[in-house]
Amino acid sequence: MPLKAVILIGGPQKGTRFRPLSFEVPKPLFPVAGVPMVQHHIEACAKVPGMKEILLMGFYQPNEALSRFLVSAQQEFKVPIRYLQEYAALGTGGGIYHFRDQILSGGAEAFFVLNADVCSEFPLQEMLEFRQQHGDMHSFVILGTTANRTQALNYGCIVANADTQEVQHYVEKPSTFVSEIINCGIYLFTPAIFQHIGEVFQRNQQELALCPYLGEESSNGWQRAEVIRLEQDVFTALAGSGKLYVYKTDGFWSQIKSAGSAIYASRLYLNQYSKSHPERLAQNKPGGPVIRGNVYIHPTASIDSTAVLGPNVSIGEGVTVGAGVRVRESIVLHGASLHDHTCVLNTIVGWDSTIGRWARVEGTPSDPNPNDPYAKIDSETLFRDGRLTPSITILGCSVTIPAEVVILNSIVLPHKELSRSYKNQIIL
């Protein structure tokens, strides 16, 4: 069966919670477990038999980094990959409706839609098999997972028939408890979905014709009508119609909204590598650094044999790690240099940053509750009660930390040269 996949990558005014890291690369290209975030999606899509094309969709200006990534991904995964640029933020449904001819070209009988800011095992093949067993070949499937009662309120909640898994009720971020089954942002559609999105588009146009002032917030009313959200506008209406089903996964899943959640996502992917890509995990070797747990080291990195890395550490291209360095639960991006005896915990070290000798750079992990199997990562606000929420420490690109200082729970913007210790601060 000819299939396609659409990966929604958003645009520059989204991903603000990912700053200062999204200043340097588009958020979908940020490395998680050693490869760009969206490469995990592409790899999962490319494995599905019958996958004819993968489309990335968003409103980033095409740039060199994105073009280079698309070329290398096409070569690696042997599947055509293209980027379709929206003229504005059209919402999760508006973008695929705008480019419906591109998605349907080549006779695709079904297509996946994946949000780029999630990490998952991506059980795409299982979703296809589930659709064949439940419902007909024209039904749509949402990937769902179980959350705890309080956190479920932060997601789209799904009430489904226990026997058939048909979605009977869908509410996006409800104010009171609706269901523990939440939407994972991964869907399987057939071309029939465009009829339902088209109905929303026409309804939006009619409302604009009746109330023209609604369109004033955008440059013209037509653009306003094109902004369609799959979750609130389409799924809510489709629930209970017998066309929408949920496939519940027990595999790992998490959102990647903030920089802190990138470290957690990195841990989930590194854990998966032991089964899917054991060659990507570093091993303890004579004369090599001490590896504890799952660690990814880029082949070009230079690591002293007395360094201790792990668990959950990802070392990027061209990174230098000196003698006696300790790194745990951290992402070190390309070109960074950790001088002798530095200690880096729960931190993202930005591109080409330098940490001086005997310095300690530490953050507070924002992991889900380990005692609750259904707990998800909380999207923390940056401030609480007027104070910076303790979270992971982030060094933007080309930051210099001097020797023998402590940087704790802080965010350092790019190109800063620090001269002293900092605690719980945003250093502008």
Short mmCIF file of C-alpha atoms in Angstrom, two decimals:
data_model
loop_
_atom_site.label_atom_id
_atom_site.label_comp_id
_atom_site.label_asym_id
_atom_site.label_seq_id
_atom_site.Cartn_x
_atom_site.Cartn_y
_atom_site.Cartn_z
CA MET A 1 0.00 0.00 0.00
CA PRO A 2 1.53 3.40 -0.99
CA LEU A 3 2.10 5.49 2.15
CA LYS A 4 3.46 8.92 2.95
CA ALA A 5 4.44 10.68 6.17
CA VAL A 6 4.12 14.33 7.16
CA ILE A 7 6.26 15.66 10.01
CA LEU A 8 5.04 19.00 11.43
CA ILE A 9 8.13 20.98 12.44
CA GLY A 10 6.55 24.35 13.36
CA GLY A 11 8.47 27.56 12.91
CA PRO A 12 10.74 30.18 14.48
CA GLN A 13 8.13 31.88 16.67
CA LYS A 14 7.23 28.50 18.13
CA GLY A 15 9.83 26.70 20.27
CA THR A 16 10.33 29.81 22.45
CA ARG A 17 10.59 27.58 25.54
CA PHE A 18 13.60 25.99 23.84
CA ARG A 19 15.64 29.17 23.89
CA PRO A 20 18.55 29.93 23.98
CA LEU A 21 19.26 26.65 22.13
CA SER A 22 16.83 27.39 19.28
CA PHE A 23 18.75 30.60 18.46
CA GLU A 24 21.45 28.53 16.75
CA VAL A 25 19.52 25.75 14.98
CA PRO A 26 15.84 25.21 14.23
CA LYS A 27 14.43 23.22 17.16
CA PRO A 28 13.71 20.09 15.02
CA LEU A 29 17.44 19.85 14.22
CA PHE A 30 18.55 20.01 17.86
CA PRO A 31 20.57 16.84 18.62
CA VAL A 32 18.81 14.37 20.94
CA ALA A 33 20.80 11.20 21.70
CA GLY A 34 23.39 12.21 19.12
CA VAL A 35 21.14 12.80 16.09
CA PRO A 36 18.77 15.65 15.12
CA MET A 37 15.43 15.39 16.95
CA VAL A 38 13.45 14.90 13.74
CA GLN A 39 15.79 12.17 12.43
CA HIS A 40 14.22 9.74 14.92
CA HIS A 41 10.85 10.39 13.23
CA ILE A 42 12.29 10.01 9.72
CA GLU A 43 14.03 6.74 10.62
CA ALA A 44 10.77 5.28 12.01
CA CYS A 45 8.82 6.37 8.90
CA ALA A 46 11.45 5.00 6.50
CA LYS A 47 11.15 1.53 8.11
CA VAL A 48 7.43 1.24 7.25
CA PRO A 49 6.98 -0.89 4.10
CA GLY A 50 5.45 1.08 1.22
CA MET A 51 6.70 4.50 2.43
CA LYS A 52 6.96 6.55 -0.79
CA GLU A 53 7.84 10.00 0.54
CA ILE A 54 8.40 11.93 3.78
CA LEU A 55 7.31 15.58 3.87
CA LEU A 56 8.54 18.04 6.50
CA MET A 57 6.09 20.89 6.91
CA GLY A 58 6.54 24.16 8.75
CA PHE A 59 7.12 27.87 8.36
CA TYR A 60 10.89 28.06 8.83
CA GLN A 61 12.66 29.88 6.01
CA PRO A 62 14.59 27.19 4.10
CA ASN A 63 18.17 27.50 5.34
CA GLU A 64 21.49 25.79 4.78
CA ALA A 65 21.28 23.63 7.93
CA LEU A 66 17.83 22.31 6.96
CA SER A 67 18.83 21.69 3.32
CA ARG A 68 22.01 19.88 4.36
CA PHE A 69 20.07 17.71 6.80
CA LEU A 70 17.45 16.77 4.18
CA VAL A 71 20.13 15.75 1.65
CA SER A 72 22.00 13.56 4.15
CA ALA A 73 18.76 12.00 5.50
CA GLN A 74 17.63 11.13 1.95
CA GLN A 75 20.95 9.41 1.28
CA GLU A 76 20.89 7.53 4.59
CA PHE A 77 17.27 6.35 4.56
CA LYS A 78 16.84 5.89 0.77
CA VAL A 79 13.46 7.63 0.68
CA PRO A 80 12.51 11.00 -0.93
CA ILE A 81 12.31 13.76 1.74
CA ARG A 82 11.06 17.27 0.95
CA TYR A 83 10.38 20.42 2.94
CA LEU A 84 7.09 22.27 2.33
CA GLN A 85 7.08 25.82 3.67
CA GLU A 86 3.79 27.29 4.91
CA TYR A 87 3.37 31.01 4.23
CA ALA A 88 2.29 31.49 7.86
CA ALA A 89 1.51 29.36 10.93
CA LEU A 90 -1.57 27.46 9.72
CA GLY A 91 -2.08 25.13 12.67
CA THR A 92 -1.78 21.34 12.72
CA GLY A 93 -4.69 20.89 10.28
CA GLY A 94 -4.30 24.01 8.14
CA GLY A 95 -0.83 23.05 6.91
CA ILE A 96 -1.75 19.57 5.70
CA TYR A 97 -4.95 20.96 4.10
CA HIS A 98 -2.98 23.68 2.30
CA PHE A 99 -0.58 21.07 0.87
CA ARG A 100 -3.18 18.30 0.35
CA ASP A 101 -2.33 17.95 -3.37
CA GLN A 102 1.34 17.34 -2.52
CA ILE A 103 0.40 14.73 0.09
CA LEU A 104 -1.99 12.89 -2.22
CA SER A 105 0.23 13.01 -5.33
CA GLY A 106 1.48 9.57 -6.31
CA GLY A 107 -1.70 7.89 -5.10
CA ALA A 108 -0.98 7.62 -1.35
CA GLU A 109 -3.75 5.51 0.20
CA ALA A 110 -2.88 6.58 3.75
CA PHE A 111 -0.42 8.91 5.46
CA PHE A 112 1.03 9.46 8.90
CA VAL A 113 1.14 12.88 10.56
CA LEU A 114 3.73 13.27 13.32
CA ASN A 115 4.50 16.27 15.52
CA ALA A 116 8.25 16.91 15.59
CA ASP A 117 8.38 17.83 19.29
CA VAL A 118 7.61 14.37 20.65
CA CYS A 119 9.92 11.46 21.32
CA SER A 120 8.51 7.98 20.98
CA GLU A 121 9.09 4.42 19.85
CA PHE A 122 6.84 5.42 16.92
CA PRO A 123 4.79 2.18 16.60
CA LEU A 124 3.73 3.10 13.04
CA GLN A 125 3.53 -0.45 11.71
CA GLU A 126 1.40 -1.42 14.72
CA MET A 127 -0.96 1.50 13.97
CA LEU A 128 -1.42 0.20 10.41
CA GLU A 129 -2.15 -3.34 11.65
CA PHE A 130 -4.53 -1.97 14.29
CA ARG A 131 -6.48 -0.08 11.62
CA GLN A 132 -6.87 -3.26 9.59
CA GLN A 133 -8.23 -5.13 12.63
CA HIS A 134 -10.50 -2.31 13.92
CA GLY A 135 -12.81 -0.20 11.83
CA ASP A 136 -12.57 -0.05 8.06
CA MET A 137 -9.79 1.08 5.77
CA HIS A 138 -11.24 4.63 5.78
CA SER A 139 -10.99 5.15 9.53
CA PHE A 140 -8.40 7.37 11.24
CA VAL A 141 -6.12 6.37 14.12
CA ILE A 142 -4.68 8.50 16.94
CA LEU A 143 -1.74 7.16 18.94
CA GLY A 144 -2.63 7.37 22.64
CA THR A 145 -0.86 6.63 25.91
CA THR A 146 -1.80 6.63 29.59
CA ALA A 147 -1.04 9.62 31.83
CA ASN A 148 -1.87 10.17 35.49
CA ARG A 149 -5.09 11.99 36.37
CA THR A 150 -3.61 15.40 37.13
CA GLN A 151 -1.18 15.56 34.20
CA ALA A 152 -3.80 14.36 31.71
CA LEU A 153 -5.33 17.85 31.93
CA ASN A 154 -2.28 19.25 30.06
CA TYR A 155 -2.97 17.13 26.96
CA GLY A 156 -5.74 16.18 24.55
CA CYS A 157 -7.86 13.61 26.41
CA ILE A 158 -9.55 10.67 24.67
CA VAL A 159 -12.58 8.70 25.85
CA ALA A 160 -12.74 5.43 23.88
CA ASN A 161 -14.97 2.36 23.74
CA ALA A 162 -13.17 -0.30 25.80
CA ASP A 163 -13.88 -3.07 23.26
CA THR A 164 -13.57 -1.40 19.86
CA GLN A 165 -11.21 1.51 20.84
CA GLU A 166 -13.46 3.87 18.88
CA VAL A 167 -13.02 7.46 20.07
CA GLN A 168 -16.30 8.61 21.56
CA HIS A 169 -15.21 11.90 23.05
CA TYR A 170 -12.17 14.16 22.56
CA VAL A 171 -11.30 17.24 24.62
CA GLU A 172 -8.10 19.29 24.22
CA LYS A 173 -6.61 20.30 27.62
CA PRO A 174 -9.84 19.96 29.64
CA SER A 175 -10.39 21.98 32.82
CA THR A 176 -11.62 18.92 34.74
CA PHE A 177 -10.73 15.24 34.51
CA VAL A 178 -12.02 13.53 31.34
CA SER A 179 -9.77 10.53 30.70
CA GLU A 180 -6.32 9.13 31.45
CA ILE A 181 -5.75 8.32 27.76
CA ILE A 182 -3.92 11.21 26.12
CA ASN A 183 -3.12 12.16 22.52
CA CYS A 184 0.52 11.49 21.54
CA GLY A 185 0.50 13.79 18.48
CA ILE A 186 0.99 10.90 16.03
CA TYR A 187 -1.84 10.08 13.59
CA LEU A 188 -2.70 7.76 10.72
CA PHE A 189 -5.09 9.30 8.17
CA THR A 190 -6.60 8.44 4.81
CA PRO A 191 -7.32 11.06 2.13
CA ALA A 192 -10.89 11.24 3.52
CA ILE A 193 -9.58 13.43 6.38
CA PHE A 194 -9.35 16.36 3.95
CA GLN A 195 -13.13 16.36 3.54
CA HIS A 196 -13.48 16.88 7.31
CA ILE A 197 -10.78 19.57 7.41
CA GLY A 198 -12.45 21.19 4.36
CA GLU A 199 -15.73 21.42 6.28
CA VAL A 200 -13.94 23.32 9.07
CA PHE A 201 -12.33 25.62 6.48
CA GLN A 202 -15.72 26.40 4.91
CA ARG A 203 -17.27 26.98 8.33
CA ASN A 204 -14.42 29.39 9.18
CA GLN A 205 -15.01 31.25 5.91
CA GLN A 206 -18.74 31.55 6.60
CA GLU A 207 -18.07 32.88 10.10
CA LEU A 208 -15.68 35.43 8.66
CA ALA A 209 -18.23 36.52 6.08
CA LEU A 210 -20.73 37.09 8.90
CA CYS A 211 -18.20 38.72 11.24
CA PRO A 212 -15.49 40.34 9.08
CA TYR A 213 -13.74 41.94 12.06
CA LEU A 214 -12.59 38.44 13.16
CA GLY A 215 -10.09 38.48 10.31
CA GLU A 216 -8.47 41.76 11.36
CA GLU A 217 -5.86 40.06 13.52
CA SER A 218 -4.22 38.60 10.40
CA SER A 219 -3.35 40.26 7.12
CA ASN A 220 -6.56 39.06 5.49
CA GLY A 221 -9.66 37.06 6.36
CA TRP A 222 -8.77 34.13 4.09
CA GLN A 223 -5.59 33.47 6.03
CA ARG A 224 -7.61 33.40 9.24
CA ALA A 225 -9.95 30.77 7.76
CA GLU A 226 -6.96 28.61 6.82
CA VAL A 227 -5.78 28.32 10.43
CA ILE A 228 -7.17 24.94 11.46
CA ARG A 229 -6.22 22.89 14.50
CA LEU A 230 -6.61 19.15 14.05
CA GLU A 231 -7.17 18.57 17.74
CA GLN A 232 -9.78 21.19 18.66
CA ASP A 233 -11.46 21.67 15.26
CA VAL A 234 -11.39 18.21 13.68
CA PHE A 235 -11.05 15.47 16.32
CA THR A 236 -13.70 16.98 18.60
CA ALA A 237 -16.20 16.83 15.72
CA LEU A 238 -15.10 13.35 14.53
CA ALA A 239 -15.40 11.74 17.98
CA GLY A 240 -18.43 9.49 18.20
CA SER A 241 -18.85 9.28 14.40
CA GLY A 242 -17.36 5.78 14.11
CA LYS A 243 -14.42 7.05 12.01
CA LEU A 244 -11.82 7.81 14.70
CA TYR A 245 -9.96 5.17 16.73
CA VAL A 246 -7.18 5.23 19.32
CA TYR A 247 -4.26 2.82 19.38
CA LYS A 248 -2.82 2.74 22.91
CA THR A 249 0.92 2.23 23.18
CA ASP A 250 2.83 0.96 26.21
CA GLY A 251 6.11 2.13 24.69
CA PHE A 252 7.91 5.27 25.84
CA TRP A 253 6.58 8.69 24.88
CA SER A 254 7.34 12.24 25.95
CA GLN A 255 6.97 15.78 24.68
CA ILE A 256 10.06 17.87 23.94
CA LYS A 257 8.80 21.36 24.71
CA SER A 258 11.59 22.77 26.87
CA ALA A 259 15.34 22.28 26.88
CA GLY A 260 15.02 20.27 30.12
CA SER A 261 12.78 17.74 28.42
CA ALA A 262 15.49 17.22 25.74
CA ILE A 263 17.73 15.57 28.37
CA TYR A 264 14.88 13.26 29.40
CA ALA A 265 14.11 12.46 25.74
CA SER A 266 17.80 11.75 25.20
CA ARG A 267 17.66 9.21 28.04
CA LEU A 268 14.64 7.46 26.49
CA TYR A 269 16.30 7.23 23.07
CA LEU A 270 19.68 6.10 24.48
CA ASN A 271 17.81 3.39 26.35
CA GLN A 272 16.19 2.29 23.09
CA TYR A 273 19.59 2.20 21.33
CA SER A 274 20.56 -0.93 23.29
CA LYS A 275 17.96 -2.73 21.12
CA SER A 276 17.83 -0.62 17.94
CA HIS A 277 21.37 0.82 17.55
CA PRO A 278 23.84 -0.87 19.94
CA GLU A 279 26.67 0.47 17.75
CA ARG A 280 25.78 4.02 18.84
CA LEU A 281 26.42 3.30 22.53
CA ALA A 282 29.93 3.73 23.94
CA GLN A 283 31.56 0.72 25.61
CA ASN A 284 34.21 0.48 28.32
CA LYS A 285 37.50 -0.23 26.55
CA PRO A 286 41.09 -0.44 27.80
CA GLY A 287 42.62 3.04 27.62
CA GLY A 288 39.21 4.64 27.10
CA PRO A 289 37.05 6.71 29.48
CA VAL A 290 34.89 5.06 32.16
CA ILE A 291 31.36 4.59 30.78
CA ARG A 292 28.45 4.20 33.19
CA GLY A 293 25.08 3.34 31.68
CA ASN A 294 24.02 4.59 28.24
CA VAL A 295 26.39 7.09 26.63
CA TYR A 296 26.67 8.34 23.04
CA ILE A 297 30.07 9.67 21.93
CA HIS A 298 30.56 11.13 18.44
CA PRO A 299 33.53 9.44 16.69
CA THR A 300 35.34 12.80 16.31
CA ALA A 301 35.22 13.64 20.05
CA SER A 302 38.45 13.50 22.07
CA ILE A 303 37.90 12.04 25.56
CA ASP A 304 40.64 11.60 28.17
CA SER A 305 40.91 8.06 29.55
CA THR A 306 40.45 9.30 33.15
CA ALA A 307 37.05 10.95 32.40
CA VAL A 308 33.88 9.33 33.78
CA LEU A 309 30.76 9.67 31.61
CA GLY A 310 27.17 8.58 32.18
CA PRO A 311 24.51 7.63 32.64
CA ASN A 312 22.53 9.47 29.94
CA VAL A 313 25.29 11.50 28.34
CA SER A 314 25.52 12.55 24.72
CA ILE A 315 28.83 13.98 23.44
CA GLY A 316 28.73 15.82 20.11
CA GLU A 317 31.10 16.28 17.20
CA GLY A 318 34.63 17.57 17.93
CA VAL A 319 34.08 17.86 21.69
CA THR A 320 37.18 17.80 23.93
CA VAL A 321 36.91 16.28 27.42
CA GLY A 322 39.96 16.64 29.70
CA ALA A 323 41.40 14.54 32.51
CA GLY A 324 39.25 13.66 35.52
CA VAL A 325 36.10 15.21 34.05
CA ARG A 326 32.73 13.90 35.33
CA VAL A 327 29.65 14.24 33.11
CA ARG A 328 26.21 12.88 34.03
CA GLU A 329 22.67 13.38 32.61
CA SER A 330 23.89 15.98 30.11
CA ILE A 331 24.12 16.89 26.44
CA VAL A 332 27.44 18.36 25.27
CA LEU A 333 27.08 19.94 21.82
CA HIS A 334 29.66 20.05 19.04
CA GLY A 335 32.93 21.92 19.51
CA ALA A 336 32.55 22.30 23.29
CA SER A 337 35.58 21.92 25.52
CA LEU A 338 35.49 20.61 29.12
CA HIS A 339 38.84 21.29 30.76
CA ASP A 340 40.46 19.03 33.37
CA HIS A 341 38.44 18.03 36.43
CA THR A 342 35.25 19.87 35.51
CA CYS A 343 31.96 18.43 36.78
CA VAL A 344 28.88 18.73 34.53
CA LEU A 345 25.53 17.44 35.84
CA ASN A 346 22.00 17.90 34.38
CA THR A 347 23.26 20.47 31.89
CA ILE A 348 23.17 21.25 28.19
CA VAL A 349 26.56 22.64 27.13
CA GLY A 350 26.13 24.77 24.01
CA TRP A 351 28.09 24.68 20.76
CA ASP A 352 31.76 25.79 21.06
CA SER A 353 31.41 26.57 24.79
CA THR A 354 34.32 26.21 27.18
CA ILE A 355 34.25 25.17 30.84
CA GLY A 356 37.44 25.96 32.82
CA ARG A 357 39.38 23.61 35.10
CA TRP A 358 37.74 22.48 38.37
CA ALA A 359 34.52 24.33 37.51
CA ARG A 360 31.19 22.77 38.45
CA VAL A 361 28.15 23.31 36.21
CA GLU A 362 24.98 21.76 37.58
CA GLY A 363 21.22 21.88 37.06
CA THR A 364 18.13 20.38 38.68
CA PRO A 365 16.55 17.54 36.69
CA SER A 366 12.93 18.02 35.61
CA ASP A 367 12.21 14.30 35.31
CA PRO A 368 8.77 12.74 35.78
CA ASN A 369 8.04 11.08 39.12
CA PRO A 370 9.97 7.74 38.92
CA ASN A 371 7.47 6.05 41.27
CA ASP A 372 4.52 6.67 38.95
CA PRO A 373 4.65 4.55 35.76
CA TYR A 374 2.22 6.93 34.01
CA ALA A 375 3.90 10.20 35.02
CA LYS A 376 4.90 12.54 32.21
CA ILE A 377 7.39 15.39 32.22
CA ASP A 378 5.83 18.66 33.43
CA SER A 379 6.26 21.64 31.13
CA GLU A 380 7.62 23.92 33.82
CA THR A 381 7.14 27.65 33.54
CA LEU A 382 10.40 29.58 33.59
CA PHE A 383 9.36 31.55 36.67
CA ARG A 384 7.29 30.64 39.71
CA ASP A 385 6.30 33.22 42.36
CA GLY A 386 8.60 35.75 40.72
CA ARG A 387 11.65 33.47 40.99
CA LEU A 388 13.45 31.36 38.41
CA THR A 389 12.25 27.76 38.67
CA PRO A 390 15.23 25.47 39.44
CA SER A 391 15.79 23.50 36.24
CA ILE A 392 18.59 22.15 34.13
CA THR A 393 21.47 24.53 33.45
CA ILE A 394 21.79 25.67 29.83
CA LEU A 395 24.87 27.26 28.31
CA GLY A 396 24.11 28.91 24.96
CA CYS A 397 26.67 28.72 22.16
CA SER A 398 30.21 30.09 22.65
CA VAL A 399 29.88 30.61 26.41
CA THR A 400 33.09 30.70 28.46
CA ILE A 401 33.03 29.55 32.09
CA PRO A 402 36.22 30.40 34.03
CA ALA A 403 38.15 27.96 36.20
CA GLU A 404 37.02 27.06 39.73
CA VAL A 405 33.51 28.56 39.68
CA VAL A 406 30.07 27.03 40.31
CA ILE A 407 27.17 27.62 37.90
CA LEU A 408 23.93 26.29 39.40
CA ASN A 409 20.39 26.17 37.89
CA SER A 410 21.19 28.98 35.48
CA ILE A 411 20.58 29.86 31.84
CA VAL A 412 23.47 31.59 30.09
CA LEU A 413 22.69 33.30 26.78
CA PRO A 414 25.10 32.88 23.82
CA HIS A 415 28.54 34.55 23.55
CA LYS A 416 28.91 35.32 27.27
CA GLU A 417 32.22 35.24 29.09
CA LEU A 418 31.53 34.75 32.80
CA SER A 419 33.93 35.88 35.50
CA ARG A 420 32.36 34.44 38.67
CA SER A 421 29.89 31.90 40.10
CA TYR A 422 26.13 32.19 39.50
CA LYS A 423 23.11 30.51 41.06
CA ASN A 424 19.44 30.54 39.89
CA GLN A 425 19.94 33.27 37.30
CA ILE A 426 19.38 34.05 33.64
CA ILE A 427 22.60 35.64 32.49
CA LEU A 428 21.83 38.07 29.68
#
